[in-house]
mmCIF file of C-alpha atoms in Angstrom:
data_model
loop_
_atom_site.group_PDB
_atom_site.id
_atom_site.type_symbol
_atom_site.label_atom_id
_atom_site.label_comp_id
_atom_site.label_asym_id
_atom_site.label_seq_id
_atom_site.Cartn_x
_atom_site.Cartn_y
_atom_site.Cartn_z
ATOM 1 C CA MET A 1 217.219 -193.701 -59.782
ATOM 2 C CA LYS A 2 216.457 -196.503 -57.352
ATOM 3 C CA LEU A 3 214.350 -199.322 -58.791
ATOM 4 C CA ASP A 4 212.353 -202.037 -57.092
ATOM 5 C CA ILE A 5 212.940 -204.514 -59.923
ATOM 6 C CA LEU A 6 215.612 -204.597 -62.619
ATOM 7 C CA ALA A 7 214.912 -206.964 -65.505
ATOM 8 C CA LEU A 8 218.050 -208.052 -67.352
ATOM 9 C CA GLY A 9 218.184 -209.553 -70.834
ATOM 10 C CA VAL A 10 221.188 -210.484 -72.916
ATOM 11 C CA HIS A 11 219.218 -209.635 -76.084
ATOM 12 C CA PRO A 12 216.593 -206.966 -76.691
ATOM 13 C CA ASP A 13 213.257 -208.869 -76.532
ATOM 14 C CA ASP A 14 214.394 -211.472 -73.933
ATOM 15 C CA VAL A 15 212.533 -209.618 -71.189
ATOM 16 C CA GLU A 16 209.448 -209.127 -73.341
ATOM 17 C CA LEU A 17 209.301 -212.805 -74.324
ATOM 18 C CA ALA A 18 209.803 -214.293 -70.873
ATOM 19 C CA CYS A 19 208.784 -211.939 -68.069
ATOM 20 C CA SER A 20 207.066 -208.833 -69.427
ATOM 21 C CA GLY A 21 203.762 -209.786 -67.823
ATOM 22 C CA THR A 22 205.519 -209.803 -64.455
ATOM 23 C CA VAL A 23 207.043 -206.412 -65.260
ATOM 24 C CA ILE A 24 203.639 -204.933 -66.116
ATOM 25 C CA SER A 25 201.993 -206.531 -63.092
ATOM 26 C CA HIS A 26 204.426 -204.936 -60.662
ATOM 27 C CA ILE A 27 204.330 -201.562 -62.364
ATOM 28 C CA ASN A 28 200.558 -201.673 -61.878
ATOM 29 C CA ARG A 29 201.219 -202.286 -58.188
ATOM 30 C CA GLY A 30 203.235 -199.102 -57.974
ATOM 31 C CA LYS A 31 206.698 -200.640 -58.218
ATOM 32 C CA LYS A 32 209.511 -198.986 -60.161
ATOM 33 C CA VAL A 33 210.833 -201.335 -62.827
ATOM 34 C CA GLY A 34 213.620 -200.892 -65.355
ATOM 35 C CA ILE A 35 215.298 -202.981 -68.054
ATOM 36 C CA VAL A 36 218.969 -203.373 -68.915
ATOM 37 C CA ASP A 37 219.872 -205.214 -72.121
ATOM 38 C CA PHE A 38 223.413 -206.573 -72.365
ATOM 39 C CA THR A 39 223.787 -206.505 -76.158
ATOM 40 C CA ARG A 40 222.128 -204.902 -79.181
ATOM 41 C CA GLY A 41 221.267 -208.311 -80.625
ATOM 42 C CA GLU A 42 223.376 -207.507 -83.662
ATOM 43 C CA LEU A 43 224.034 -211.147 -84.555
ATOM 44 C CA GLY A 44 220.345 -211.918 -84.933
ATOM 45 C CA THR A 45 219.374 -213.381 -88.313
ATOM 46 C CA ARG A 46 216.584 -210.836 -88.734
ATOM 47 C CA GLY A 47 216.717 -207.111 -88.181
ATOM 48 C CA THR A 48 219.676 -204.917 -87.263
ATOM 49 C CA ALA A 49 221.036 -203.292 -84.138
ATOM 50 C CA GLU A 50 219.279 -200.093 -85.217
ATOM 51 C CA THR A 51 215.871 -201.673 -85.806
ATOM 52 C CA ARG A 52 216.074 -203.582 -82.534
ATOM 53 C CA LYS A 53 216.879 -200.349 -80.690
ATOM 54 C CA ALA A 54 213.762 -198.730 -82.130
ATOM 55 C CA GLU A 55 211.702 -201.811 -81.307
ATOM 56 C CA SER A 56 213.040 -201.819 -77.738
ATOM 57 C CA GLU A 57 211.974 -198.214 -77.309
ATOM 58 C CA ALA A 58 208.481 -199.002 -78.597
ATOM 59 C CA ALA A 59 208.176 -202.036 -76.326
ATOM 60 C CA SER A 60 209.369 -200.016 -73.317
ATOM 61 C CA LYS A 61 206.557 -197.512 -73.844
ATOM 62 C CA ILE A 62 204.021 -200.333 -73.929
ATOM 63 C CA LEU A 63 205.428 -201.830 -70.738
ATOM 64 C CA GLY A 64 205.672 -198.503 -68.935
ATOM 65 C CA VAL A 65 209.160 -199.065 -67.490
ATOM 66 C CA GLU A 66 211.006 -196.245 -65.744
ATOM 67 C CA VAL A 67 214.195 -196.673 -67.736
ATOM 68 C CA ARG A 68 215.856 -198.919 -70.298
ATOM 69 C CA GLU A 69 219.588 -199.025 -70.976
ATOM 70 C CA ASN A 70 221.907 -201.100 -73.143
ATOM 71 C CA LEU A 71 225.387 -202.107 -71.948
ATOM 72 C CA GLU A 72 226.527 -202.650 -75.583
ATOM 73 C CA MET A 73 228.358 -205.890 -74.918
ATOM 74 C CA ALA A 74 229.267 -207.914 -78.012
ATOM 75 C CA ASP A 75 226.405 -210.189 -79.000
ATOM 76 C CA GLY A 76 227.579 -213.798 -78.942
ATOM 77 C CA PHE A 77 231.097 -212.926 -77.799
ATOM 78 C CA PHE A 78 230.643 -211.331 -74.372
ATOM 79 C CA GLN A 79 232.302 -213.206 -71.519
ATOM 80 C CA ASN A 80 231.769 -213.639 -67.819
ATOM 81 C CA ASP A 81 235.002 -211.854 -66.977
ATOM 82 C CA LYS A 82 236.066 -208.856 -64.928
ATOM 83 C CA ALA A 83 235.449 -206.245 -67.624
ATOM 84 C CA HIS A 84 231.887 -207.412 -68.305
ATOM 85 C CA GLN A 85 231.123 -207.941 -64.622
ATOM 86 C CA LEU A 86 232.174 -204.362 -63.865
ATOM 87 C CA LYS A 87 229.828 -203.047 -66.562
ATOM 88 C CA LEU A 88 226.916 -204.839 -64.964
ATOM 89 C CA ILE A 89 228.020 -204.015 -61.403
ATOM 90 C CA THR A 90 227.972 -200.330 -62.337
ATOM 91 C CA ALA A 91 224.370 -200.656 -63.549
ATOM 92 C CA LEU A 92 223.316 -202.616 -60.456
ATOM 93 C CA ARG A 93 224.787 -199.993 -58.146
ATOM 94 C CA LYS A 94 223.208 -197.219 -60.195
ATOM 95 C CA PHE A 95 219.675 -198.621 -59.945
ATOM 96 C CA GLN A 96 219.950 -200.475 -56.609
ATOM 97 C CA PRO A 97 217.192 -203.011 -57.348
ATOM 98 C CA GLU A 98 215.761 -205.193 -54.614
ATOM 99 C CA ILE A 99 214.947 -207.916 -57.151
ATOM 100 C CA VAL A 100 216.695 -208.882 -60.371
ATOM 101 C CA LEU A 101 214.969 -210.838 -63.147
ATOM 102 C CA ALA A 102 217.588 -212.620 -65.236
ATOM 103 C CA ASN A 103 218.111 -214.935 -68.192
ATOM 104 C CA ALA A 104 217.519 -218.678 -67.889
ATOM 105 C CA LEU A 105 220.230 -220.740 -66.207
ATOM 106 C CA ASP A 106 220.297 -223.088 -69.205
ATOM 107 C CA ASP A 107 218.670 -222.693 -72.604
ATOM 108 C CA ARG A 108 218.765 -223.417 -76.338
ATOM 109 C CA HIS A 109 220.646 -220.178 -77.000
ATOM 110 C CA SER A 110 224.082 -220.400 -75.396
ATOM 111 C CA ASP A 111 224.122 -216.652 -74.654
ATOM 112 C CA HIS A 112 221.279 -217.095 -72.168
ATOM 113 C CA GLY A 113 223.048 -219.404 -69.740
ATOM 114 C CA ARG A 114 226.280 -217.401 -69.957
ATOM 115 C CA ALA A 115 224.346 -214.189 -69.233
ATOM 116 C CA ALA A 116 222.707 -215.867 -66.236
ATOM 117 C CA LYS A 117 226.104 -216.775 -64.765
ATOM 118 C CA LEU A 118 227.393 -213.260 -65.455
ATOM 119 C CA THR A 119 224.376 -211.879 -63.598
ATOM 120 C CA ILE A 120 224.885 -214.182 -60.606
ATOM 121 C CA ASP A 121 228.534 -213.227 -60.242
ATOM 122 C CA ALA A 122 227.977 -209.498 -60.814
ATOM 123 C CA CYS A 123 225.171 -209.376 -58.248
ATOM 124 C CA PHE A 124 227.492 -210.925 -55.678
ATOM 125 C CA TYR A 125 230.504 -208.737 -56.440
ATOM 126 C CA ALA A 126 228.314 -205.621 -56.511
ATOM 127 C CA GLY A 127 227.959 -206.008 -52.747
ATOM 128 C CA LEU A 128 231.694 -206.046 -52.051
ATOM 129 C CA VAL A 129 233.143 -202.813 -50.665
ATOM 130 C CA LYS A 130 236.552 -203.354 -52.278
ATOM 131 C CA VAL A 131 235.169 -203.700 -55.810
ATOM 132 C CA GLU A 132 235.352 -200.098 -57.039
ATOM 133 C CA THR A 133 233.110 -198.650 -59.756
ATOM 134 C CA ARG A 134 232.282 -195.084 -60.670
ATOM 135 C CA ASP A 135 229.112 -193.444 -61.959
ATOM 136 C CA ALA A 136 228.834 -191.281 -65.062
ATOM 137 C CA GLN A 137 230.068 -188.237 -63.097
ATOM 138 C CA GLY A 138 233.136 -190.076 -61.825
ATOM 139 C CA ASN A 139 231.873 -190.577 -58.291
ATOM 140 C CA ILE A 140 232.659 -193.825 -56.496
ATOM 141 C CA GLN A 141 229.504 -195.949 -56.216
ATOM 142 C CA ALA A 142 228.313 -197.468 -52.973
ATOM 143 C CA PRO A 143 228.118 -201.281 -52.790
ATOM 144 C CA TRP A 144 224.718 -202.831 -53.506
ATOM 145 C CA ARG A 145 223.527 -206.408 -53.609
ATOM 146 C CA PRO A 146 219.979 -207.332 -54.716
ATOM 147 C CA GLN A 147 217.942 -209.384 -52.276
ATOM 148 C CA GLN A 148 216.969 -212.002 -54.841
ATOM 149 C CA ILE A 149 217.594 -213.139 -58.413
ATOM 150 C CA TYR A 150 214.805 -214.896 -60.275
ATOM 151 C CA HIS A 151 215.735 -216.556 -63.575
ATOM 152 C CA TYR A 152 212.884 -216.494 -66.071
ATOM 153 C CA VAL A 153 212.107 -219.600 -68.114
ATOM 154 C CA GLN A 154 212.880 -219.103 -71.790
ATOM 155 C CA ASP A 155 212.811 -221.535 -74.711
ATOM 156 C CA ARG A 156 213.838 -224.719 -72.921
ATOM 157 C CA TYR A 157 211.402 -225.963 -70.298
ATOM 158 C CA MET A 158 212.545 -225.737 -66.688
ATOM 159 C CA LYS A 159 210.394 -226.624 -63.712
ATOM 160 C CA PRO A 160 209.536 -223.272 -62.125
ATOM 161 C CA ASP A 161 210.073 -222.532 -58.447
ATOM 162 C CA LEU A 162 207.816 -219.489 -58.718
ATOM 163 C CA ILE A 163 204.922 -218.666 -61.049
ATOM 164 C CA VAL A 164 203.483 -215.167 -61.384
ATOM 165 C CA ASP A 165 199.855 -214.703 -62.446
ATOM 166 C CA VAL A 166 199.925 -212.404 -65.499
ATOM 167 C CA THR A 167 196.379 -213.052 -66.698
ATOM 168 C CA PRO A 168 195.115 -209.444 -66.458
ATOM 169 C CA PHE A 169 198.074 -208.191 -68.471
ATOM 170 C CA TRP A 170 198.346 -210.825 -71.184
ATOM 171 C CA GLU A 171 197.268 -208.667 -74.126
ATOM 172 C CA GLN A 172 199.537 -205.787 -73.106
ATOM 173 C CA ARG A 173 202.384 -208.265 -72.662
ATOM 174 C CA MET A 174 201.899 -209.645 -76.158
ATOM 175 C CA ASP A 175 201.696 -206.138 -77.618
ATOM 176 C CA ALA A 176 205.181 -205.546 -76.175
ATOM 177 C CA VAL A 177 206.440 -208.752 -77.794
ATOM 178 C CA LYS A 178 204.954 -207.784 -81.138
ATOM 179 C CA ALA A 179 206.739 -204.422 -80.988
ATOM 180 C CA PHE A 180 209.769 -206.401 -82.206
ATOM 181 C CA LYS A 181 208.373 -206.512 -85.719
ATOM 182 C CA THR A 182 211.558 -207.718 -87.376
ATOM 183 C CA GLN A 183 211.899 -210.734 -85.101
ATOM 184 C CA PHE A 184 208.500 -212.428 -85.037
ATOM 185 C CA PHE A 185 205.668 -213.413 -87.290
ATOM 186 C CA ILE A 186 203.203 -210.557 -87.494
ATOM 187 C CA SER A 187 199.996 -211.324 -89.343
ATOM 188 C CA GLY A 188 199.660 -209.111 -92.426
ATOM 189 C CA ASN A 189 203.368 -208.469 -92.890
ATOM 190 C CA GLU A 190 204.389 -209.209 -96.462
ATOM 191 C CA ASP A 191 208.027 -209.922 -95.642
ATOM 192 C CA ASN A 192 208.554 -212.794 -93.212
ATOM 193 C CA GLU A 193 211.948 -213.988 -94.427
ATOM 194 C CA PRO A 194 214.319 -215.471 -93.544
ATOM 195 C CA THR A 195 212.550 -217.964 -91.329
ATOM 196 C CA THR A 196 214.013 -218.550 -87.876
ATOM 197 C CA PRO A 197 212.907 -220.740 -84.937
ATOM 198 C CA ILE A 198 211.047 -217.749 -83.445
ATOM 199 C CA SER A 199 209.593 -216.188 -86.602
ATOM 200 C CA THR A 200 206.901 -218.744 -87.431
ATOM 201 C CA PRO A 201 203.212 -218.466 -86.486
ATOM 202 C CA ASP A 202 203.693 -221.547 -84.304
ATOM 203 C CA PHE A 203 206.093 -219.657 -82.039
ATOM 204 C CA MET A 204 203.344 -217.303 -80.900
ATOM 205 C CA LEU A 205 201.181 -220.349 -80.152
ATOM 206 C CA PHE A 206 204.085 -221.780 -78.151
ATOM 207 C CA LEU A 207 204.303 -218.607 -76.037
ATOM 208 C CA GLU A 208 200.616 -218.838 -75.204
ATOM 209 C CA ALA A 209 200.765 -222.580 -74.547
ATOM 210 C CA ARG A 210 203.693 -222.174 -72.141
ATOM 211 C CA ALA A 211 201.896 -219.380 -70.283
ATOM 212 C CA ARG A 212 198.698 -221.435 -70.100
ATOM 213 C CA GLU A 213 200.645 -224.420 -68.768
ATOM 214 C CA PHE A 214 202.257 -222.350 -66.025
ATOM 215 C CA GLY A 215 198.974 -220.631 -65.280
ATOM 216 C CA ARG A 216 197.174 -223.930 -64.897
ATOM 217 C CA LEU A 217 199.662 -225.015 -62.231
ATOM 218 C CA ILE A 218 198.515 -222.161 -59.978
ATOM 219 C CA GLY A 219 194.866 -222.088 -61.028
ATOM 220 C CA VAL A 220 194.910 -219.059 -63.342
ATOM 221 C CA LYS A 221 194.773 -218.575 -67.105
ATOM 222 C CA TYR A 222 198.279 -217.265 -67.813
ATOM 223 C CA GLY A 223 201.479 -217.479 -65.784
ATOM 224 C CA GLU A 224 205.190 -216.736 -66.118
ATOM 225 C CA GLY A 225 207.690 -219.117 -64.546
ATOM 226 C CA PHE A 226 210.911 -218.403 -62.686
ATOM 227 C CA VAL A 227 213.700 -220.511 -61.224
ATOM 228 C CA SER A 228 215.535 -219.550 -58.036
ATOM 229 C CA ARG A 229 218.948 -220.869 -56.982
ATOM 230 C CA THR A 230 218.131 -220.051 -53.346
ATOM 231 C CA PRO A 231 215.044 -220.798 -51.218
ATOM 232 C CA ILE A 232 212.097 -218.439 -51.625
ATOM 233 C CA GLY A 233 211.070 -217.061 -48.243
ATOM 234 C CA ALA A 234 207.773 -215.689 -46.998
ATOM 235 C CA THR A 235 206.416 -214.000 -43.897
ATOM 236 C CA ASN A 236 202.776 -214.667 -44.748
ATOM 237 C CA LEU A 237 201.635 -218.017 -46.142
ATOM 238 C CA PHE A 238 198.379 -216.437 -47.308
ATOM 239 C CA GLU A 239 200.253 -214.310 -49.849
ATOM 240 C CA LEU A 240 201.169 -217.533 -51.674
ATOM 241 C CA LYS A 241 198.823 -219.375 -54.011
#
């Protein structure tokens, strides 16, 4: 299945928290979008690998993505080495995305930056003819290199190089976030323990404040920010805000 956009997240809910409005926006424009999670998030303080799998499935239905897969790397202990790169290269060649949305280059959670570097390296090596991978049927995969990687802004502020207007899709975006019921504060839930940095009511206010800040920079209500390691090109200046 060839995708237009592949959103990568080291933990289930990374994509929902940081770039799900962008995912929904492009699906509404007729683009094929999928998600690949690196780990099951099994080291998370709240929830389990099983509950997060169920929550991921519920969020995927809300988003309307074509496909969602999990590479089952070890949460917290995955490395940017050959074995992990080949796992991701296989997925990249399977879905052949034009654009990859990836974890932040630097962030509070150390997994995020390491996942970003893994993504950068795998996207490069995926285009090399002499790096051999095979699909589920044992067939050798053709090389494929995405045109662009955009790193979404996560917990730690980074000045965005690109901001996507997600105003029309804000409520749907937040519904996808709230599908991860074990991870976040959900009004009316009796059990909200143990408390983590992302499980307080203030965290939801933070998500909205960040989106409003980015939106204000481009003259809209809500925006999602991305950082690019390479220049962002255009053929039509009028397509830019």
